[in-house]
Amino acid sequence: MLENNSLSAEQITGVENRKSKAGEAVLPVLRSVSLFLLGLLGVLLILLTLLVIAAEAARIICLGPAAKKQQKERPGRRIRRTEARIYQYLCLWGIDAGLGWETAATDAELARRFPAVEPGEYTRVCHLIEKHIYGESLLSPYEERTLNHFLEKLMEPVPGCSWKMRLKLRYACLRRVNTKKKKRKHSAFQQK
């Protein structure tokens, strides 16, 4: 007579036993890989934090003495520096502008793209800079404030601005301002 053997196929073949041993071997590897990735993420966060701290420290070092230096500068030099910074920020915004070059078109573009800039404001700023450069006269304090106020509007991010543009605006002080004018191919003052 046949005896009832209660052994299952897994017990005879040992398939279940091999599966449990394979699972036990994978767990330590998964733990070590996950710990490595967490450590790598931690190191990257620390490096990113150090980079931000270094950038902010450089910005503070750049802005602190520059503000004091600007207050002590001669008014003519101060106006030239403000002019250079205005055109630096316009360049950052991707607006190709120059003193006396397509002023009306640039004014319209600025009024369209910047909610804080009123139509005619850029034209006013250009007239003040031209008054100083070509008229060789010093600007009054309220005229200098007009230039500085316009510059502050260019330094502020507009709504919907990308994070890259915000970074460019924040750390623009770390870039060297080119005070030499670019030659314009289509300048109204170009001689033929």
Backbone as a printed PyTorch tensor [residue, N CA C, xyz], in Angstrom:
tensor([[[  0.8090,  -1.1600,   0.0000],
         [  0.0000,   0.0000,   0.0000],
         [  0.8660,   1.2410,   0.0000]],

        [[  0.3320,   2.3130,  -0.6280],
         [  1.1020,   3.5600,  -0.7140],
         [  0.9810,   4.3250,   0.5950]],

        [[  2.0960,   4.7670,   0.9950],
         [  2.0830,   5.5720,   2.2130],
         [  1.9070,   7.0430,   1.8480]],

        [[  1.2200,   7.7690,   2.6790],
         [  1.0050,   9.1950,   2.4690],
         [  2.2500,   9.9510,   2.9410]],

        [[  2.9570,  10.4540,   1.9740],
         [  4.1720,  11.2100,   2.2870],
         [  3.8090,  12.6980,   2.2900]],

        [[  3.9850,  13.3770,   3.3570],
         [  3.5830,  14.7820,   3.4740],
         [  4.6810,  15.7620,   3.0460]],

        [[  5.7060,  15.3030,   2.4050],
         [  6.7650,  16.2100,   1.9420],
         [  6.3130,  16.9220,   0.6670]],

        [[  6.5640,  18.1860,   0.6040],
         [  6.1910,  18.9520,  -0.5830],
         [  7.3430,  18.9510,  -1.5760]],

        [[  7.0660,  19.4500,  -2.7680],
         [  8.0820,  19.4730,  -3.8110],
         [  9.2140,  20.4180,  -3.4460]],

        [[  8.9080,  21.5510,  -2.7900],
         [  9.9450,  22.5150,  -2.4110],
         [ 10.9150,  21.9160,  -1.4120]],

        [[ 10.3620,  21.0670,  -0.5230],
         [ 11.2320,  20.4740,   0.4850],
         [ 12.1760,  19.4700,  -0.1550]],

        [[ 11.7060,  18.7840,  -1.1470],
         [ 12.5340,  17.7710,  -1.7850],
         [ 13.5660,  18.4270,  -2.6910]],

        [[ 13.1400,  19.4160,  -3.4990],
         [ 14.0560,  20.0440,  -4.4540],
         [ 14.9200,  21.1180,  -3.8070]],

        [[ 14.4730,  21.7070,  -2.7280],
         [ 15.2260,  22.7550,  -2.0440],
         [ 15.1090,  24.1190,  -2.7000]],

        [[ 14.0840,  24.3530,  -3.5600],
         [ 13.9000,  25.6280,  -4.2550],
         [ 13.6110,  26.7430,  -3.2670]],

        [[ 12.7510,  26.4990,  -2.3190],
         [ 12.4080,  27.5230,  -1.3150],
         [ 13.6320,  27.9110,  -0.5180]],

        [[ 14.4300,  26.9830,  -0.1690],
         [ 15.6310,  27.2200,   0.6290],
         [ 16.6280,  28.0940,  -0.1290]],

        [[ 16.7770,  27.8550,  -1.4210],
         [ 17.7000,  28.6650,  -2.2250],
         [ 17.1900,  30.1000,  -2.3590]],

        [[ 15.8910,  30.2850,  -2.5040],
         [ 15.3100,  31.6310,  -2.6190],
         [ 15.5610,  32.4420,  -1.3610]],

        [[ 15.4130,  31.8680,  -0.2200],
         [ 15.6230,  32.6060,   1.0190],
         [ 17.0910,  32.9590,   1.1960]],

        [[ 17.9900,  32.0730,   0.7770],
         [ 19.4220,  32.3910,   0.8730],
         [ 19.7940,  33.5100,  -0.0810]],

        [[ 19.2230,  33.5380,  -1.2840],
         [ 19.5010,  34.6070,  -2.2560],
         [ 18.9820,  35.9390,  -1.7380]],

        [[ 17.7980,  35.9450,  -1.1270],
         [ 17.2340,  37.1770,  -0.5620],
         [ 18.0830,  37.7050,   0.5730]],

        [[ 18.6150,  36.8230,   1.3810],
         [ 19.4690,  37.2530,   2.4860],
         [ 20.7880,  37.8250,   1.9860]],

        [[ 21.2920,  37.3480,   0.8560],
         [ 22.5500,  37.8500,   0.2980],
         [ 22.3650,  39.2230,  -0.3440]],

        [[ 21.1840,  39.5350,  -0.8750],
         [ 20.9240,  40.8140,  -1.5520],
         [ 20.7080,  41.9410,  -0.5500]],

        [[ 20.1230,  41.6650,   0.5810],
         [ 19.8180,  42.7070,   1.5670],
         [ 21.0440,  43.4930,   2.0230]],

        [[ 22.1460,  42.8770,   2.3810],
         [ 23.3100,  43.6730,   2.7840],
         [ 23.8560,  44.5460,   1.6490]],

        [[ 23.7850,  44.0510,   0.4250],
         [ 24.2480,  44.8350,  -0.7250],
         [ 23.3470,  46.0550,  -0.9170]],

        [[ 22.0380,  45.8420,  -0.8160],
         [ 21.1090,  46.9710,  -0.9470],
         [ 21.3100,  47.9970,   0.1600]],

        [[ 21.5480,  47.5340,   1.3510],
         [ 21.7920,  48.4580,   2.4690],
         [ 23.0500,  49.2750,   2.2300]],

        [[ 24.1220,  48.6160,   1.8050],
         [ 25.3790,  49.3490,   1.5990],
         [ 25.2720,  50.3210,   0.4260]],

        [[ 24.5640,  49.9510,  -0.6360],
         [ 24.3690,  50.8630,  -1.7700],
         [ 23.5240,  52.0550,  -1.3410]],

        [[ 22.4620,  51.8120,  -0.5980],
         [ 21.6200,  52.9310,  -0.1530],
         [ 22.3710,  53.8460,   0.8050]],

        [[ 23.1890,  53.2860,   1.6860],
         [ 23.9930,  54.1290,   2.5780],
         [ 25.0200,  54.9420,   1.7900]],

        [[ 25.6040,  54.3440,   0.7720],
         [ 26.5560,  55.0680,  -0.0780],
         [ 25.8700,  56.2270,  -0.7870]],

        [[ 24.6850,  55.9710,  -1.3530],
         [ 23.9550,  57.0280,  -2.0530],
         [ 23.5240,  58.1400,  -1.0980]],

        [[ 23.1050,  57.7850,   0.1040],
         [ 22.7550,  58.8130,   1.1030],
         [ 23.9790,  59.6390,   1.4850]],

        [[ 25.1130,  58.9870,   1.6390],
         [ 26.3520,  59.7040,   1.9470],
         [ 26.7550,  60.6290,   0.8190]],

        [[ 26.6240,  60.1560,  -0.4220],
         [ 26.9360,  60.9800,  -1.5840],
         [ 26.0090,  62.1880,  -1.6620]],

        [[ 24.7310,  61.9770,  -1.3960],
         [ 23.7640,  63.0770,  -1.3770],
         [ 24.1170,  64.0870,  -0.2860]],

        [[ 24.5140,  63.6020,   0.8670],
         [ 24.9220,  64.4940,   1.9590],
         [ 26.1450,  65.3270,   1.5790]],

        [[ 27.1230,  64.7070,   0.9490],
         [ 28.3240,  65.4340,   0.5210],
         [ 27.9600,  66.4950,  -0.5190]],

        [[ 27.0900,  66.1390,  -1.4650],
         [ 26.6640,  67.1110,  -2.4740],
         [ 25.9190,  68.2850,  -1.8520]],

        [[ 25.0790,  68.0230,  -0.8750],
         [ 24.3640,  69.1140,  -0.1930],
         [ 25.3290,  70.0230,   0.5590]],

        [[ 26.3190,  69.4280,   1.1910],
         [ 27.3260,  70.2280,   1.9030],
         [ 28.1110,  71.0900,   0.9190]],

        [[ 28.5050,  70.5160,  -0.2220],
         [ 29.2450,  71.2850,  -1.2350],
         [ 28.3910,  72.4130,  -1.8160]],

        [[ 27.1270,  72.1310,  -2.0540],
         [ 26.2230,  73.1620,  -2.5540],
         [ 26.0660,  74.2890,  -1.5400]],

        [[ 25.9400,  73.9330,  -0.2750],
         [ 25.8320,  74.9380,   0.7870],
         [ 27.0940,  75.7880,   0.8610]],

        [[ 28.2500,  75.1530,   0.7610],
         [ 29.5130,  75.9030,   0.7750],
         [ 29.6370,  76.8250,  -0.4280]],

        [[ 29.1580,  76.3740,  -1.5810],
         [ 29.1890,  77.2050,  -2.7850],
         [ 28.3100,  78.4460,  -2.6120]],

        [[ 27.1210,  78.2560,  -2.0570],
         [ 26.2080,  79.3900,  -1.8310],
         [ 26.8090,  80.3610,  -0.8130]],

        [[ 27.3980,  79.8390,   0.2460],
         [ 28.0310,  80.6940,   1.2570],
         [ 29.1810,  81.4860,   0.6430]],

        [[ 29.9890,  80.8340,  -0.1900],
         [ 31.1120,  81.5250,  -0.8360],
         [ 30.6140,  82.6160,  -1.7860]],

        [[ 29.5740,  82.3220,  -2.5490],
         [ 29.0220,  83.3160,  -3.4710],
         [ 28.4450,  84.5060,  -2.7110]],

        [[ 27.7260,  84.2470,  -1.6350],
         [ 27.1540,  85.3420,  -0.8430],
         [ 28.2550,  86.1690,  -0.1660]],

        [[ 29.2970,  85.4990,   0.3110],
         [ 30.4120,  86.2290,   0.9270],
         [ 31.1010,  87.1180,  -0.1060]],

        [[ 31.3130,  86.5910,  -1.3010],
         [ 31.9310,  87.3960,  -2.3640],
         [ 31.0350,  88.5740,  -2.7320]],

        [[ 29.7340,  88.3650,  -2.7430],
         [ 28.7860,  89.4390,  -3.0540],
         [ 28.8360,  90.5330,  -1.9920]],

        [[ 28.8980,  90.1320,  -0.7300],
         [ 28.9600,  91.1010,   0.3700],
         [ 30.2680,  91.8770,   0.3020]],

        [[ 31.3540,  91.1680,   0.0440],
         [ 32.6570,  91.8240,  -0.0530],
         [ 32.6810,  92.7960,  -1.2210]],

        [[ 32.0140,  92.4440,  -2.3070],
         [ 31.9780,  93.3090,  -3.4910],
         [ 31.0800,  94.5240,  -3.2780]],

        [[ 29.9140,  94.3190,  -2.6750],
         [ 28.9420,  95.4050,  -2.5360],
         [ 29.2740,  96.3820,  -1.4100]],

        [[ 29.8250,  95.8840,  -0.3150],
         [ 30.1040,  96.7480,   0.8310],
         [ 31.0330,  97.9080,   0.5120]],

        [[ 32.2550,  97.6290,   0.0870],
         [ 33.1730,  98.7260,  -0.2380],
         [ 32.7370,  99.5380,  -1.4530]],

        [[ 32.0330,  98.9090,  -2.3900],
         [ 31.6060,  99.6340,  -3.5940],
         [ 30.6310, 100.7530,  -3.2400]],

        [[ 29.7370, 100.5060,  -2.2990],
         [ 28.7730, 101.5360,  -1.8980],
         [ 29.4780, 102.7100,  -1.2240]],

        [[ 30.4370, 102.4000,  -0.3540],
         [ 31.1890, 103.4720,   0.3120],
         [ 32.0440, 104.2300,  -0.6880]],

        [[ 32.6440, 103.4940,  -1.6030],
         [ 33.4960, 104.1140,  -2.6170],
         [ 32.6720, 105.0360,  -3.5150]],

        [[ 31.4680, 104.5980,  -3.8530],
         [ 30.6250, 105.3970,  -4.7260],
         [ 30.2000, 106.7040,  -4.0540]],

        [[ 29.9860, 106.6860,  -2.7430],
         [ 29.6010, 107.9110,  -2.0410],
         [ 30.7340, 108.9290,  -2.0280]],

        [[ 31.9800, 108.4400,  -2.0040],
         [ 33.1270, 109.3370,  -1.9270],
         [ 33.6290, 109.7750,  -3.2970]],

        [[ 33.1420, 109.1440,  -4.3580],
         [ 33.6160, 109.4630,  -5.6960],
         [ 33.1550, 110.8430,  -6.1450]],

        [[ 33.8700, 111.3550,  -7.1040],
         [ 33.4390, 112.6030,  -7.7390],
         [ 32.1260, 112.3500,  -8.4530]],

        [[ 31.2640, 113.3550,  -8.5240],
         [ 29.9530, 113.1420,  -9.1570],
         [ 30.0430, 112.6510, -10.6020]],

        [[ 30.9830, 113.1510, -11.3740],
         [ 31.1160, 112.7280, -12.7680],
         [ 31.4540, 111.2540, -12.8870]],

        [[ 32.3470, 110.8040, -12.0620],
         [ 32.7390, 109.3800, -12.0620],
         [ 31.5740, 108.5100, -11.5920]],

        [[ 30.8300, 108.9990, -10.6280],
         [ 29.6810, 108.2660, -10.0960],
         [ 28.6060, 108.0670, -11.1830]],

        [[ 28.3850, 109.1040, -11.9740],
         [ 27.3860, 109.0310, -13.0410],
         [ 27.8310, 108.0530, -14.1210]],

        [[ 29.1080, 108.0900, -14.4720],
         [ 29.6520, 107.1490, -15.4690],
         [ 29.5240, 105.7010, -14.9800]],

        [[ 29.7900, 105.4820, -13.7040],
         [ 29.6850, 104.1340, -13.1490],
         [ 28.2130, 103.6710, -13.1630]],

        [[ 27.3040, 104.5530, -12.8330],
         [ 25.8780, 104.2070, -12.8700],
         [ 25.4500, 103.8940, -14.3030]],

        [[ 25.9310, 104.6860, -15.2540],
         [ 25.6240, 104.4270, -16.6570],
         [ 26.1190, 103.0380, -17.0740]],

        [[ 27.3540, 102.7110, -16.6990],
         [ 27.9120, 101.3980, -17.0510],
         [ 27.0880, 100.2690, -16.4430]],

        [[ 26.6380, 100.4520, -15.2170],
         [ 25.8310,  99.4160, -14.5620],
         [ 24.4540,  99.2910, -15.2070]],

        [[ 23.8700, 100.4040, -15.6390],
         [ 22.5770, 100.3500, -16.3310],
         [ 22.7050,  99.4990, -17.5850]],

        [[ 23.7450,  99.7420, -18.3730],
         [ 23.9080,  98.9820, -19.6150],
         [ 24.3500,  97.5460, -19.3400]],

        [[ 25.0110,  97.3110, -18.2250],
         [ 25.3470,  95.9380, -17.8450],
         [ 24.0640,  95.1480, -17.5590]],

        [[ 23.1480,  95.7240, -16.8200],
         [ 21.9010,  95.0300, -16.5020],
         [ 21.0070,  94.8920, -17.7310]],

        [[ 21.0100,  95.8940, -18.6020],
         [ 20.2450,  95.7510, -19.8430],
         [ 20.7840,  94.5860, -20.6660]],

        [[ 22.1000,  94.4440, -20.6950],
         [ 22.7230,  93.3260, -21.3980],
         [ 22.3360,  91.9940, -20.7570]],

        [[ 22.3010,  91.9410, -19.4250],
         [ 21.8780,  90.7180, -18.7450],
         [ 20.4500,  90.3290, -19.1150]],

        [[ 19.6160,  91.3290, -19.2900],
         [ 18.2220,  91.0760, -19.6580],
         [ 18.0840,  90.7510, -21.1480]],

        [[ 19.1760,  90.8230, -21.8880],
         [ 19.1360,  90.5060, -23.3160],
         [ 18.6540,  91.6560, -24.1700]],

        [[ 18.7850,  92.8650, -23.6510],
         [ 18.3660,  94.0500, -24.3940],
         [ 19.6210,  94.7520, -24.8810]],

        [[ 19.7790,  94.8020, -26.2020],
         [ 20.9440,  95.4420, -26.7970],
         [ 20.6740,  96.9430, -26.8530]],

        [[ 21.3450,  97.6770, -26.0010],
         [ 21.0850,  99.1080, -25.9010],
         [ 22.3920,  99.8680, -25.7950]],

        [[ 22.3400, 101.0960, -26.1910],
         [ 23.4790, 101.9860, -26.0660],
         [ 22.9810, 103.4130, -26.0380]],

        [[ 23.7880, 104.2680, -25.5010],
         [ 23.4060, 105.6680, -25.3770],
         [ 23.2430, 106.2830, -26.7670]],

        [[ 22.0620, 106.8200, -27.0290],
         [ 21.7900, 107.4540, -28.3110],
         [ 21.5180, 106.4650, -29.4320]],

        [[ 21.3100, 105.2110, -29.1100],
         [ 21.0840, 104.1950, -30.1380],
         [ 19.7200, 103.5690, -29.9510]],

        [[ 18.8200, 103.8230, -30.8830],
         [ 17.4570, 103.2910, -30.8600],
         [ 16.7890, 103.4740, -29.4960]],

        [[ 16.8340, 104.6850, -29.0140],
         [ 16.3100, 104.9870, -27.6850],
         [ 14.8080, 104.7330, -27.5890]],

        [[ 14.0510, 105.1420, -28.5880],
         [ 12.5960, 104.9790, -28.5390],
         [ 12.2020, 103.4990, -28.5450]],

        [[ 12.8700, 102.7140, -29.3770],
         [ 12.5590, 101.2760, -29.4360],
         [ 12.9420, 100.5860, -28.1260]],

        [[ 14.0880, 100.9600, -27.5690],
         [ 14.5130, 100.3750, -26.2980],
         [ 13.5570, 100.7810, -25.1840]],

        [[ 13.1200, 102.0310, -25.1970],
         [ 12.1690, 102.5150, -24.1920],
         [ 10.8750, 101.7170, -24.2580]],

        [[ 10.3680, 101.4850, -25.4660],
         [  9.1190, 100.7320, -25.6300],
         [  9.2980,  99.2850, -25.1480]],

        [[ 10.4440,  98.6810, -25.4600],
         [ 10.7170,  97.3060, -25.0300],
         [ 10.7910,  97.2050, -23.5100]],

        [[ 11.4470,  98.1790, -22.8790],
         [ 11.5580,  98.1700, -21.4170],
         [ 10.1940,  98.3440, -20.7640]],

        [[  9.3880,  99.2460, -21.2940],
         [  8.0470,  99.4630, -20.7280],
         [  7.1820,  98.2210, -20.8860]],

        [[  7.3960,  97.4730, -21.9650],
         [  6.6190,  96.2560, -22.2050],
         [  7.0590,  95.1190, -21.2790]],

        [[  8.3640,  94.9730, -21.0700],
         [  8.8840,  93.8340, -20.3170],
         [  8.9350,  94.0400, -18.8100]],

        [[  9.0420,  95.2860, -18.3640],
         [  9.1810,  95.5800, -16.9360],
         [  7.9590,  96.3310, -16.4420]],

        [[  7.1980,  95.7420, -15.5380],
         [  6.0080,  96.4350, -15.0250],
         [  6.3500,  97.7220, -14.2760]],

        [[  7.5220,  97.7850, -13.6640],
         [  7.8870,  98.9540, -12.8640],
         [  8.3870, 100.1240, -13.7210]],

        [[  8.7690,  99.8630, -14.9520],
         [  9.3160, 100.9200, -15.8150],
         [  8.1840, 101.5660, -16.6030]],

        [[  8.0810, 102.8640, -16.4540],
         [  7.0550, 103.6380, -17.1530],
         [  7.5400, 103.9910, -18.5630]],

        [[  6.6180, 104.1190, -19.5200],
         [  7.0320, 104.5780, -20.8550],
         [  7.6740, 105.9610, -20.7620]],

        [[  8.7820, 106.1280, -21.4370],
         [  9.5050, 107.4000, -21.4290],
         [ 10.5840, 107.4820, -20.3630]],

        [[ 10.6120, 106.5330, -19.4540],
         [ 11.5840, 106.5790, -18.3540],
         [ 13.0120, 106.3550, -18.8600]],

        [[ 13.1920, 105.3980, -19.7680],
         [ 14.5210, 105.1420, -20.3170],
         [ 14.9940, 106.3490, -21.1280]],

        [[ 14.0880, 106.9680, -21.8630],
         [ 14.4330, 108.1580, -22.6370],
         [ 14.9090, 109.2700, -21.7080]],

        [[ 14.2390, 109.4300, -20.5950],
         [ 14.6340, 110.4330, -19.5890],
         [ 16.0300, 110.1350, -19.0540]],

        [[ 16.2930, 108.8640, -18.7530],
         [ 17.6050, 108.4690, -18.2390],
         [ 18.6840, 108.7590, -19.2770]],

        [[ 18.4060, 108.4430, -20.5370],
         [ 19.3810, 108.7230, -21.6050],
         [ 19.6530, 110.2220, -21.7300]],

        [[ 18.6030, 111.0330, -21.6300],
         [ 18.7930, 112.4910, -21.7050],
         [ 19.6650, 112.9930, -20.5530]],

        [[ 19.4700, 112.4310, -19.3700],
         [ 20.2820, 112.8580, -18.2240],
         [ 21.7530, 112.4600, -18.4180]],

        [[ 21.9780, 111.2630, -18.9020],
         [ 23.3660, 110.8250, -19.1280],
         [ 23.9980, 111.6620, -20.2350]],

        [[ 23.2540, 111.9410, -21.3010],
         [ 23.7700, 112.7780, -22.3840],
         [ 24.0430, 114.1990, -21.8890]],

        [[ 23.1870, 114.6870, -21.0230],
         [ 23.3930, 116.0240, -20.4400],
         [ 24.7320, 116.0650, -19.7250]],

        [[ 25.0480, 115.0000, -18.9960],
         [ 26.3090, 114.9560, -18.2650],
         [ 27.4980, 114.7900, -19.2170]],

        [[ 27.3840, 113.8600, -20.1610],
         [ 28.5160, 113.5570, -21.0330],
         [ 28.7480, 114.6590, -22.0610]],

        [[ 27.7230, 114.9950, -22.8160],
         [ 27.8930, 115.9520, -23.9120],
         [ 27.7660, 117.3920, -23.4560]],

        [[ 26.9330, 117.6320, -22.4630],
         [ 26.7850, 118.9840, -21.9490],
         [ 27.8530, 119.3280, -20.9300]],

        [[ 28.5970, 118.3080, -20.5030],
         [ 29.6740, 118.4630, -19.5310],
         [ 29.2150, 119.2380, -18.2920]],

        [[ 28.0090, 118.9310, -17.8340],
         [ 27.5120, 119.5490, -16.6160],
         [ 27.1750, 118.4540, -15.6150]],

        [[ 27.3110, 118.8010, -14.3690],
         [ 26.9890, 117.8350, -13.3130],
         [ 25.4830, 117.7490, -13.1480]],

        [[ 25.0320, 116.5730, -12.8090],
         [ 23.6080, 116.3830, -12.5670],
         [ 23.2730, 116.8050, -11.1530]],

        [[ 22.0720, 117.2750, -10.9680],
         [ 21.6180, 117.6350,  -9.6330],
         [ 21.3240, 116.3430,  -8.8530]],

        [[ 21.2290, 116.4350,  -7.5420],
         [ 20.9760, 115.2260,  -6.7460],
         [ 19.7070, 114.4670,  -7.1570]],

        [[ 18.6400, 115.1710,  -7.4810],
         [ 17.4180, 114.4540,  -7.8650],
         [ 17.5860, 113.7710,  -9.2220]],

        [[ 18.4070, 114.3400, -10.1070],
         [ 18.6670, 113.6760, -11.3880],
         [ 19.5050, 112.4060, -11.1960]],

        [[ 20.4710, 112.4600, -10.2860],
         [ 21.2450, 111.2580,  -9.9650],
         [ 20.3480, 110.1860,  -9.3420]],

        [[ 19.4130, 110.6220,  -8.4940],
         [ 18.4760, 109.6700,  -7.9100],
         [ 17.6000, 109.0280,  -8.9840]],

        [[ 17.2640, 109.7800, -10.0270],
         [ 16.4910, 109.2290, -11.1440],
         [ 17.2650, 108.1010, -11.8160]],

        [[ 18.5520, 108.3230, -12.0410],
         [ 19.3950, 107.2820, -12.6350],
         [ 19.4590, 106.0530, -11.7250]],

        [[ 19.6910, 106.2880, -10.4430],
         [ 19.8080, 105.1780,  -9.4980],
         [ 18.4900, 104.4120,  -9.3450]],

        [[ 17.3850, 105.1510,  -9.3620],
         [ 16.0750, 104.5070,  -9.2400],
         [ 15.7940, 103.6240, -10.4630]],

        [[ 16.1750, 104.1000, -11.6460],
         [ 16.0040, 103.3050, -12.8590],
         [ 16.8780, 102.0510, -12.7980]],

        [[ 18.1020, 102.2030, -12.3190],
         [ 19.0030, 101.0540, -12.1710],
         [ 18.4160, 100.0170, -11.2190]],

        [[ 17.8390, 100.4680, -10.1190],
         [ 17.2230,  99.5440,  -9.1610],
         [ 16.0840,  98.7510,  -9.7970]],

        [[ 15.3250,  99.3780, -10.6900],
         [ 14.2430,  98.6830, -11.3770],
         [ 14.7910,  97.5790, -12.2780]],

        [[ 15.9390,  97.8300, -12.8970],
         [ 16.5500,  96.8170, -13.7600],
         [ 17.1350,  95.6620, -12.9590]],

        [[ 17.5080,  95.9330, -11.7160],
         [ 18.1360,  94.9200, -10.8700],
         [ 17.1220,  93.9510, -10.2750]],

        [[ 15.8630,  94.3130, -10.2670],
         [ 14.8160,  93.4800,  -9.6620],
         [ 14.2920,  92.4580, -10.6650]],

        [[ 14.1030,  91.2030, -10.2350],
         [ 13.5040,  90.2150, -11.1340],
         [ 12.0390,  90.5400, -11.4020]],

        [[ 11.6210,  90.2970, -12.6270],
         [ 10.2210,  90.5320, -12.9920],
         [  9.4190,  89.2640, -12.7180]],

        [[  8.1110,  89.3680, -12.5860],
         [  7.2910,  88.1670, -12.3700],
         [  7.4680,  87.1760, -13.5240]],

        [[  7.6130,  85.9110, -13.1740],
         [  7.8020,  84.8720, -14.1810],
         [  9.2420,  84.7110, -14.6280]],

        [[ 10.1410,  85.3690, -13.9310],
         [ 11.5660,  85.3150, -14.2610],
         [ 12.1360,  83.9400, -13.8910]],

        [[ 13.0150,  83.3950, -14.7190],
         [ 13.5960,  82.0770, -14.4410],
         [ 14.5860,  82.1700, -13.2790]],

        [[ 14.8720,  81.0290, -12.6700],
         [ 15.8220,  81.0060, -11.5450],
         [ 17.2190,  81.3470, -12.0370]],

        [[ 17.5540,  81.0120, -13.2810],
         [ 18.8810,  81.3630, -13.8120],
         [ 19.0290,  82.8790, -13.9070]],

        [[ 17.9750,  83.5220, -14.3620],
         [ 18.0210,  84.9780, -14.4840],
         [ 18.0970,  85.6260, -13.1030]],

        [[ 17.3960,  85.0710, -12.1480],
         [ 17.4660,  85.5940, -10.7830],
         [ 18.8900,  85.4950, -10.2350]],

        [[ 19.5660,  84.3750, -10.5220],
         [ 20.9570,  84.2280, -10.0850],
         [ 21.8700,  85.2350, -10.7850]],

        [[ 21.6530,  85.4340, -12.0810],
         [ 22.4610,  86.4130, -12.8190],
         [ 22.2960,  87.8120, -12.2290]],

        [[ 21.0660,  88.1610, -11.9220],
         [ 20.8040,  89.4880, -11.3590],
         [ 21.4140,  89.6300,  -9.9680]],

        [[ 21.3040,  88.5910,  -9.1720],
         [ 21.8160,  88.6510,  -7.7980],
         [ 23.3330,  88.7850,  -7.7690]],

        [[ 24.0040,  88.0720,  -8.6550],
         [ 25.4680,  88.0540,  -8.6240],
         [ 26.0990,  88.8590,  -9.7650]],

        [[ 25.3600,  89.7850, -10.3320],
         [ 25.8990,  90.6280, -11.3990],
         [ 27.0330,  91.5060, -10.8870]],

        [[ 27.0300,  91.8110,  -9.6070],
         [ 28.0790,  92.6530,  -9.0420],
         [ 29.4400,  91.9600,  -9.0940]],

        [[ 29.4480,  90.6400,  -9.2300],
         [ 30.7050,  89.9050,  -9.2870],
         [ 31.3150,  89.9220, -10.6920]],

        [[ 30.5250,  90.3370, -11.6710],
         [ 31.0250,  90.4440, -13.0360],
         [ 31.6630,  91.8100, -13.2310]],

        [[ 32.6790,  91.8300, -14.0340],
         [ 33.3530,  93.0980, -14.3370],
         [ 32.4790,  93.9070, -15.2870]],

        [[ 32.3130,  95.1760, -14.9830],
         [ 31.5330,  96.0680, -15.8270],
         [ 32.4520,  96.6090, -16.9030]],

        [[ 32.0660,  96.4040, -18.1470],
         [ 32.8480,  96.9050, -19.2650],
         [ 32.3960,  98.3340, -19.5490]],

        [[ 33.2550,  99.2970, -19.2730],
         [ 32.8750, 100.6880, -19.4620],
         [ 33.1670, 101.1650, -20.8790]],

        [[ 33.8890, 100.3750, -21.6700],
         [ 34.1260, 100.7370, -23.0610],
         [ 32.8800, 100.4010, -23.8590]],

        [[ 32.5090, 101.2970, -24.7160],
         [ 31.2960, 101.1240, -25.5050],
         [ 31.5490, 100.1690, -26.6600]],

        [[ 30.5360,  99.3400, -26.9440],
         [ 30.6090,  98.4720, -28.1030],
         [ 30.3540,  99.3080, -29.3440]],

        [[ 31.0160,  98.9400, -30.4150],
         [ 30.7460,  99.6150, -31.6820],
         [ 29.4540,  99.0640, -32.2430]],

        [[ 28.6000,  99.9320, -32.6650],
         [ 27.3090,  99.5440, -33.2060],
         [ 27.3860,  99.5650, -34.7280]],

        [[ 26.8790,  98.5200, -35.3520],
         [ 26.8730,  98.4600, -36.8080],
         [ 25.8310,  99.4090, -37.3800]],

        [[ 24.7410,  99.5640, -36.6940],
         [ 23.6180, 100.3430, -37.2010],
         [ 23.4210, 101.6460, -36.4390]],

        [[ 24.4690, 102.1920, -35.9180],
         [ 24.3510, 103.4020, -35.1140],
         [ 23.9480, 104.5860, -35.9840]],

        [[ 23.1460, 105.4440, -35.4170],
         [ 22.7140, 106.6460, -36.1430],
         [ 23.8750, 107.6120, -36.3240]],

        [[ 24.8930, 107.4850, -35.4660],
         [ 26.0210, 108.3990, -35.5260],
         [ 27.1760, 107.8340, -36.3320]],

        [[ 26.9870, 106.6770, -36.9420],
         [ 28.0640, 106.0340, -37.6860],
         [ 28.3420, 106.8080, -38.9610]],

        [[ 29.5990, 107.0390, -39.2230],
         [ 29.9750, 107.7510, -40.4450],
         [ 30.1320, 106.7550, -41.5650]],

        [[ 29.7380, 107.1540, -42.7430],
         [ 29.8300, 106.2630, -43.8970],
         [ 31.0870, 106.5350, -44.6660]]])
